[in-house]
Each structure stands twice: as C-alpha cells, then as structure tokens.
PDB file of C-alpha atoms in Angstrom:
ATOM      1  CA  UNK A 137      -1.809  -8.103  16.335  1.00 40.00           C
ATOM      2  CA  UNK A 138      -4.932  -5.968  16.242  1.00 42.00           C
ATOM      3  CA  UNK A 139      -3.964  -2.365  16.762  1.00 47.00           C
ATOM      4  CA  UNK A 140      -6.448  -0.532  18.981  1.00 51.00           C
ATOM      5  CA  UNK A 141      -5.894   3.170  18.459  1.00 59.00           C
ATOM      6  CA  UNK A 142      -6.433   5.996  20.828  1.00 73.00           C
ATOM      7  CA  UNK A 143      -6.319   9.589  19.641  1.00 86.00           C
ATOM      8  CA  UNK A 144      -2.880   9.948  21.233  1.00 90.00           C
ATOM      9  CA  UNK A 145      -1.563   6.814  19.628  1.00 93.00           C
ATOM     10  CA  UNK A 146      -2.876   7.894  16.236  1.00 93.00           C
ATOM     11  CA  UNK A 147      -1.242  11.305  16.656  1.00 94.00           C
ATOM     12  CA  UNK A 148       2.039   9.640  17.615  1.00 96.00           C
ATOM     13  CA  UNK A 149       1.867   7.509  14.454  1.00 97.00           C
ATOM     14  CA  UNK A 150       1.119  10.529  12.256  1.00 96.00           C
ATOM     15  CA  UNK A 151       3.921  12.560  13.806  1.00 97.00           C
ATOM     16  CA  UNK A 152       6.343   9.671  13.408  1.00 97.00           C
ATOM     17  CA  UNK A 153       5.392   9.342   9.735  1.00 97.00           C
ATOM     18  CA  UNK A 154       5.957  13.072   9.295  1.00 96.00           C
ATOM     19  CA  UNK A 155       9.428  13.070  10.824  1.00 96.00           C
ATOM     20  CA  UNK A 156      10.599   9.866   9.192  1.00 96.00           C
ATOM     21  CA  UNK A 157       9.483  11.208   5.815  1.00 95.00           C
ATOM     22  CA  UNK A 158      11.489  14.383   6.377  1.00 95.00           C
ATOM     23  CA  UNK A 159      14.518  13.125   8.315  1.00 95.00           C
ATOM     24  CA  UNK A 160      14.644   9.331   8.195  1.00 94.00           C
ATOM     25  CA  UNK A 161      14.646   6.948  11.140  1.00 93.00           C
ATOM     26  CA  UNK A 162      17.766   8.286  12.832  1.00 91.00           C
ATOM     27  CA  UNK A 163      16.781  11.923  12.416  1.00 92.00           C
ATOM     28  CA  UNK A 164      13.466  11.400  14.197  1.00 94.00           C
ATOM     29  CA  UNK A 165      14.064  11.415  17.952  1.00 93.00           C
ATOM     30  CA  UNK A 166      11.232  10.550  20.322  1.00 94.00           C
ATOM     31  CA  UNK A 167      11.399  14.058  21.815  1.00 94.00           C
ATOM     32  CA  UNK A 168      10.608  15.692  18.441  1.00 94.00           C
ATOM     33  CA  UNK A 169       7.874  13.173  17.703  1.00 96.00           C
ATOM     34  CA  UNK A 170       6.304  13.841  21.116  1.00 95.00           C
ATOM     35  CA  UNK A 171       6.449  17.616  20.666  1.00 94.00           C
ATOM     36  CA  UNK A 172       4.904  17.422  17.195  1.00 95.00           C
ATOM     37  CA  UNK A 173       2.201  15.016  18.447  1.00 94.00           C
ATOM     38  CA  UNK A 174       1.548  17.339  21.402  1.00 93.00           C
ATOM     39  CA  UNK A 175       2.065  14.540  23.921  1.00 93.00           C
ATOM     40  CA  UNK A 176       4.617  14.002  26.656  1.00 92.00           C
ATOM     41  CA  UNK A 177       7.582  11.783  25.828  1.00 92.00           C
ATOM     42  CA  UNK A 178       6.353   9.521  28.638  1.00 92.00           C
ATOM     43  CA  UNK A 179       3.095   9.039  26.750  1.00 89.00           C
ATOM     44  CA  UNK A 180       5.000   7.585  23.820  1.00 94.00           C
ATOM     45  CA  UNK A 181       6.770   5.172  26.142  1.00 93.00           C
ATOM     46  CA  UNK A 182       3.398   4.276  27.672  1.00 92.00           C
ATOM     47  CA  UNK A 183       2.331   2.892  24.289  1.00 93.00           C
ATOM     48  CA  UNK A 184       5.722   1.794  22.953  1.00 94.00           C
ATOM     49  CA  UNK A 185       8.559   0.511  25.168  1.00 94.00           C
ATOM     50  CA  UNK A 186      11.169   1.691  22.647  1.00 93.00           C
ATOM     51  CA  UNK A 187      11.590   3.530  19.369  1.00 93.00           C
ATOM     52  CA  UNK A 188      12.033   0.168  17.657  1.00 91.00           C
ATOM     53  CA  UNK A 189       8.654  -0.978  19.014  1.00 92.00           C
ATOM     54  CA  UNK A 190       7.060   2.257  17.789  1.00 95.00           C
ATOM     55  CA  UNK A 191       8.486   1.799  14.305  1.00 94.00           C
ATOM     56  CA  UNK A 192       7.456  -1.855  14.048  1.00 92.00           C
ATOM     57  CA  UNK A 193       3.928  -1.135  15.279  1.00 92.00           C
ATOM     58  CA  UNK A 194       3.770   1.818  12.892  1.00 96.00           C
ATOM     59  CA  UNK A 195       4.641  -0.598  10.088  1.00 94.00           C
ATOM     60  CA  UNK A 196       1.608  -2.778  10.940  1.00 91.00           C
ATOM     61  CA  UNK A 197      -0.577   0.325  11.243  1.00 94.00           C
ATOM     62  CA  UNK A 198       0.509   1.437   7.754  1.00 95.00           C
ATOM     63  CA  UNK A 199      -0.031  -2.037   6.305  1.00 92.00           C
ATOM     64  CA  UNK A 200      -3.571  -2.107   7.715  1.00 92.00           C
ATOM     65  CA  UNK A 201      -4.342   1.336   6.259  1.00 95.00           C
ATOM     66  CA  UNK A 202      -2.942   0.294   2.881  1.00 96.00           C
ATOM     67  CA  UNK A 203      -4.703  -3.088   2.850  1.00 94.00           C
ATOM     68  CA  UNK A 204      -8.018  -1.510   3.760  1.00 95.00           C
ATOM     69  CA  UNK A 205      -7.773   1.162   1.072  1.00 97.00           C
ATOM     70  CA  UNK A 206      -6.678  -1.267  -1.613  1.00 97.00           C
ATOM     71  CA  UNK A 207      -8.667  -4.432  -0.929  1.00 97.00           C
ATOM     72  CA  UNK A 208     -11.902  -3.412   0.795  1.00 96.00           C
ATOM     73  CA  UNK A 209     -15.161  -3.334  -1.156  1.00 96.00           C
ATOM     74  CA  UNK A 210     -14.076  -5.193  -4.271  1.00 97.00           C
ATOM     75  CA  UNK A 211     -17.033  -6.909  -5.881  1.00 97.00           C
ATOM     76  CA  UNK A 212     -16.412 -10.664  -5.557  1.00 96.00           C
ATOM     77  CA  UNK A 213     -18.298 -11.231  -8.820  1.00 97.00           C
ATOM     78  CA  UNK A 214     -15.618  -9.468 -10.876  1.00 98.00           C
ATOM     79  CA  UNK A 215     -13.129 -11.495 -12.884  1.00 98.00           C
ATOM     80  CA  UNK A 216      -9.642 -11.920 -11.452  1.00 98.00           C
ATOM     81  CA  UNK A 217      -8.249  -9.590 -14.124  1.00 98.00           C
ATOM     82  CA  UNK A 218     -10.751  -6.881 -13.135  1.00 98.00           C
ATOM     83  CA  UNK A 219      -9.811  -7.302  -9.474  1.00 98.00           C
ATOM     84  CA  UNK A 220      -6.116  -7.181 -10.405  1.00 98.00           C
ATOM     85  CA  UNK A 221      -6.654  -3.884 -12.224  1.00 98.00           C
ATOM     86  CA  UNK A 222      -8.606  -2.395  -9.305  1.00 98.00           C
ATOM     87  CA  UNK A 223      -5.980  -3.449  -6.769  1.00 98.00           C
ATOM     88  CA  UNK A 224      -3.185  -2.096  -8.969  1.00 98.00           C
ATOM     89  CA  UNK A 225      -4.831   1.307  -9.483  1.00 97.00           C
ATOM     90  CA  UNK A 226      -5.862   1.657  -5.852  1.00 97.00           C
ATOM     91  CA  UNK A 227      -2.317   0.845  -4.751  1.00 96.00           C
ATOM     92  CA  UNK A 228      -0.884   3.707  -6.786  1.00 96.00           C
ATOM     93  CA  UNK A 229      -3.655   6.169  -5.864  1.00 96.00           C
ATOM     94  CA  UNK A 230      -3.295   5.354  -2.161  1.00 97.00           C
ATOM     95  CA  UNK A 231       0.462   5.877  -2.156  1.00 96.00           C
ATOM     96  CA  UNK A 232       0.175   9.123  -4.115  1.00 95.00           C
ATOM     97  CA  UNK A 233      -2.353  10.378  -1.574  1.00 95.00           C
ATOM     98  CA  UNK A 234      -0.248   9.269   1.410  1.00 96.00           C
ATOM     99  CA  UNK A 235       3.313  10.263   0.552  1.00 95.00           C
ATOM    100  CA  UNK A 236       4.506  10.187   4.189  1.00 96.00           C
ATOM    101  CA  UNK A 237       3.206   6.645   4.588  1.00 97.00           C
ATOM    102  CA  UNK A 238       4.804   5.642   1.271  1.00 96.00           C
ATOM    103  CA  UNK A 239       8.092   7.201   2.355  1.00 95.00           C
ATOM    104  CA  UNK A 240       7.988   5.351   5.678  1.00 97.00           C
ATOM    105  CA  UNK A 241       7.315   1.956   4.069  1.00 95.00           C
ATOM    106  CA  UNK A 242       9.904   2.588   1.372  1.00 94.00           C
ATOM    107  CA  UNK A 243      12.531   3.254   4.048  1.00 94.00           C
ATOM    108  CA  UNK A 244      11.277   0.480   6.345  1.00 94.00           C
ATOM    109  CA  UNK A 245      11.697  -2.301   3.785  1.00 90.00           C
ATOM    110  CA  UNK A 246      15.358  -1.387   3.332  1.00 89.00           C
ATOM    111  CA  UNK A 247      16.101  -1.009   7.028  1.00 90.00           C
ATOM    112  CA  UNK A 248      17.228  -3.288   9.852  1.00 86.00           C
ATOM    113  CA  UNK A 249      13.773  -2.743  11.412  1.00 85.00           C
ATOM    114  CA  UNK A 250      12.355  -5.028   8.746  1.00 86.00           C
ATOM    115  CA  UNK A 251      14.456  -7.875  10.138  1.00 77.00           C
ATOM    116  CA  UNK A 252      11.971  -7.977  13.027  1.00 70.00           C
ATOM    117  CA  UNK A 253       9.084  -8.874  10.736  1.00 78.00           C
ATOM    118  CA  UNK A 254      10.743 -10.249   7.588  1.00 70.00           C
ATOM    119  CA  UNK A 255      10.788 -13.906   8.617  1.00 64.00           C
ATOM    120  CA  UNK A 256       7.091 -13.889   9.439  1.00 60.00           C
ATOM    121  CA  UNK A 257       5.700 -11.479   6.871  1.00 57.00           C
ATOM    122  CA  UNK A 258       5.050 -14.002   4.112  1.00 52.00           C
ATOM    123  CA  UNK A 259       3.203 -16.438   6.341  1.00 53.00           C
ATOM    124  CA  UNK A 260       0.930 -13.850   7.923  1.00 57.00           C
ATOM    125  CA  UNK A 261      -2.814 -14.375   7.857  1.00 53.00           C
ATOM    126  CA  UNK A 262      -4.575 -13.036   4.736  1.00 51.00           C
ATOM    127  CA  UNK A 263      -5.707  -9.890   6.542  1.00 58.00           C
ATOM    128  CA  UNK A 264      -2.053  -9.054   7.208  1.00 70.00           C
ATOM    129  CA  UNK A 265      -0.528  -9.780   3.817  1.00 83.00           C
ATOM    130  CA  UNK A 266      -3.382  -9.356   1.392  1.00 91.00           C
ATOM    131  CA  UNK A 267      -1.262  -8.781  -1.708  1.00 94.00           C
ATOM    132  CA  UNK A 268       0.670 -12.008  -1.140  1.00 91.00           C
ATOM    133  CA  UNK A 269      -2.533 -13.999  -0.749  1.00 91.00           C
ATOM    134  CA  UNK A 270      -4.240 -12.218  -3.666  1.00 96.00           C
ATOM    135  CA  UNK A 271      -1.394 -13.064  -6.044  1.00 96.00           C
ATOM    136  CA  UNK A 272      -1.103 -16.581  -4.644  1.00 95.00           C
ATOM    137  CA  UNK A 273      -4.816 -17.088  -5.372  1.00 96.00           C
ATOM    138  CA  UNK A 274      -4.334 -15.822  -8.928  1.00 97.00           C
ATOM    139  CA  UNK A 275      -1.491 -18.259  -9.437  1.00 97.00           C
ATOM    140  CA  UNK A 276      -3.398 -21.186  -7.869  1.00 97.00           C
ATOM    141  CA  UNK A 277      -6.484 -20.497 -10.030  1.00 97.00           C
ATOM    142  CA  UNK A 278      -4.309 -20.224 -13.161  1.00 98.00           C
ATOM    143  CA  UNK A 279      -4.950 -16.529 -13.785  1.00 98.00           C
ATOM    144  CA  UNK A 280      -1.268 -15.766 -13.265  1.00 98.00           C
ATOM    145  CA  UNK A 281       1.858 -17.499 -14.507  1.00 97.00           C
ATOM    146  CA  UNK A 282       3.383 -20.201 -12.360  1.00 96.00           C
ATOM    147  CA  UNK A 283       6.038 -17.930 -10.876  1.00 97.00           C
ATOM    148  CA  UNK A 284       7.046 -17.565  -7.256  1.00 95.00           C
ATOM    149  CA  UNK A 285       4.745 -15.191  -5.405  1.00 93.00           C
ATOM    150  CA  UNK A 286       7.842 -13.234  -4.379  1.00 91.00           C
ATOM    151  CA  UNK A 287       8.592 -12.625  -8.056  1.00 95.00           C
ATOM    152  CA  UNK A 288       4.948 -11.723  -8.775  1.00 96.00           C
ATOM    153  CA  UNK A 289       5.020  -9.165  -5.943  1.00 95.00           C
ATOM    154  CA  UNK A 290       8.260  -7.726  -7.322  1.00 95.00           C
ATOM    155  CA  UNK A 291       6.682  -7.314 -10.729  1.00 95.00           C
ATOM    156  CA  UNK A 292       3.415  -5.950  -9.308  1.00 96.00           C
ATOM    157  CA  UNK A 293       5.080  -3.361  -7.054  1.00 95.00           C
ATOM    158  CA  UNK A 294       8.386  -2.594  -8.772  1.00 95.00           C
ATOM    159  CA  UNK A 295       7.042  -0.379 -11.552  1.00 94.00           C
ATOM    160  CA  UNK A 296       4.542   1.533  -9.405  1.00 94.00           C
ATOM    161  CA  UNK A 297       7.074   2.176  -6.626  1.00 95.00           C
ATOM    162  CA  UNK A 298       9.611   3.487  -9.128  1.00 95.00           C
ATOM    163  CA  UNK A 299       6.941   5.674 -10.767  1.00 95.00           C
ATOM    164  CA  UNK A 300       5.840   7.101  -7.405  1.00 95.00           C
ATOM    165  CA  UNK A 301       9.437   7.789  -6.336  1.00 94.00           C
ATOM    166  CA  UNK A 302       9.988   9.605  -9.626  1.00 94.00           C
ATOM    167  CA  UNK A 303       6.865  11.716  -9.072  1.00 92.00           C
ATOM    168  CA  UNK A 304       8.030  12.650  -5.588  1.00 91.00           C
ATOM    169  CA  UNK A 305      11.528  13.574  -6.729  1.00 91.00           C
ATOM    170  CA  UNK A 306      10.478  15.476  -9.853  1.00 94.00           C
ATOM    171  CA  UNK A 307       7.300  16.912  -8.268  1.00 91.00           C
ATOM    172  CA  UNK A 308       5.410  15.868 -11.396  1.00 93.00           C
ATOM    173  CA  UNK A 309       1.960  14.326 -11.298  1.00 93.00           C
ATOM    174  CA  UNK A 310       1.322  10.745 -12.425  1.00 93.00           C
ATOM    175  CA  UNK A 311      -0.810  10.766 -15.529  1.00 94.00           C
ATOM    176  CA  UNK A 312      -3.719   8.315 -15.895  1.00 95.00           C
ATOM    177  CA  UNK A 313      -2.240   7.206 -19.216  1.00 97.00           C
ATOM    178  CA  UNK A 314       1.010   6.260 -17.462  1.00 96.00           C
ATOM    179  CA  UNK A 315      -0.886   4.129 -14.936  1.00 97.00           C
ATOM    180  CA  UNK A 316      -2.864   2.495 -17.758  1.00 97.00           C
ATOM    181  CA  UNK A 317       0.305   1.703 -19.715  1.00 97.00           C
ATOM    182  CA  UNK A 318       2.140   0.377 -16.660  1.00 97.00           C
ATOM    183  CA  UNK A 319      -0.837  -1.794 -15.741  1.00 98.00           C
ATOM    184  CA  UNK A 320      -0.996  -3.226 -19.259  1.00 98.00           C
ATOM    185  CA  UNK A 321       2.734  -4.008 -19.252  1.00 97.00           C
ATOM    186  CA  UNK A 322       2.571  -5.735 -15.873  1.00 97.00           C
ATOM    187  CA  UNK A 323      -0.654  -7.644 -16.552  1.00 98.00           C
ATOM    188  CA  UNK A 324       0.708  -8.911 -19.891  1.00 97.00           C
ATOM    189  CA  UNK A 325       3.865 -10.016 -18.093  1.00 96.00           C
ATOM    190  CA  UNK A 326       2.130 -12.007 -15.342  1.00 97.00           C
ATOM    191  CA  UNK A 327      -1.117 -13.293 -16.849  1.00 97.00           C
ATOM    192  CA  UNK A 328      -1.390 -17.019 -17.529  1.00 95.00           C
TER     193      UNK A 328
END
C-alpha cells in the first residue's frame, strides 16, 4: 500500500500519535483526534472507515517514516559492518527524536491491532520491511551468524528499545558512549 497523504490525513496521523502516546489506544476517541487535528469527525471517516483502519494505516505510515530515516542514503560501497552501525545508530536517533511515533509502535506491537498485519509483515516487499531484508542479506552473505532473522531482529532491537524506554521513563538523555557500547555488544553477538 502506498500511502498518499493530504494535509488533513497527515494532521490526523499526527494527532492520533499524540493521543495514543498520552492515553493509549482506548483513551484516544475519534472525536478527540478530530478536534486536535482541527478536522470534522466525518473527515476522519472519509479517509478511514473505522478506528481500526486508522490505526493500521498509521502503522504503515510510521514504518515508512522510520524506514526512510534509517535506510535512505547509505553509501552502497560501505562494508556490511559499516552499514549495520549506521542503521543501528539511525534507529536509536530516530526513535529518540520521535517519541510519539516510538510510543505508538511500542504499543502497536503488543496489541490486537498487530494481528491484522502480523501474518504478512515478514513477507512484505523490501521497502516495507527493510530491517528484515537487511539482516537476511547479512546472514545470506555470511556477515551475520546463521540465526533465524526473527532472532537477529530481537537482538538488534531489544537493547535499543529497552534503552529508549528507560530514557523516556527516567527523562535522562542517552549518552553517545551508551549507544557505542550497546552497538559493540550487539555486533559482537551477531557477527559471523
């Protein structure tokens, strides 16, 4: 699905991210989202037949934003390890700069809404699931250990997600040294 955005649709997405970050899925009624987005409730239903459709399309919107920020403009001449390090650092920096988006995705993956996309998410085209395909390539080219890609993703994301959650909860900044150390630990754990 290629999401074509209008200004209204973008504002609806941003307002939905805001409310879900603050109040969760159930505490974010369409009426509040519409008011915050400065659109009529009917406008939301023009773009999204239901709240579930809004949340699922918002998921794909967030994935596209994340994928673009993390994977675009990486020099193809770099070694796989250099690309791995860039992707890892960009992932953390993006999430730290987009806390509402991080909060939404963090909640989404543990919600029943994910059921709608879970069965298809791992077989999506590379532009949809870039991390999966990036790690799969590393495994296939013998840069990464012969582990399941699901396990590689868990290792790649587990530490950073926990670190970001901790920063949000404690309101403490992530130090560059912490990112460097976490990257070294994860790379040493997955490299071939």
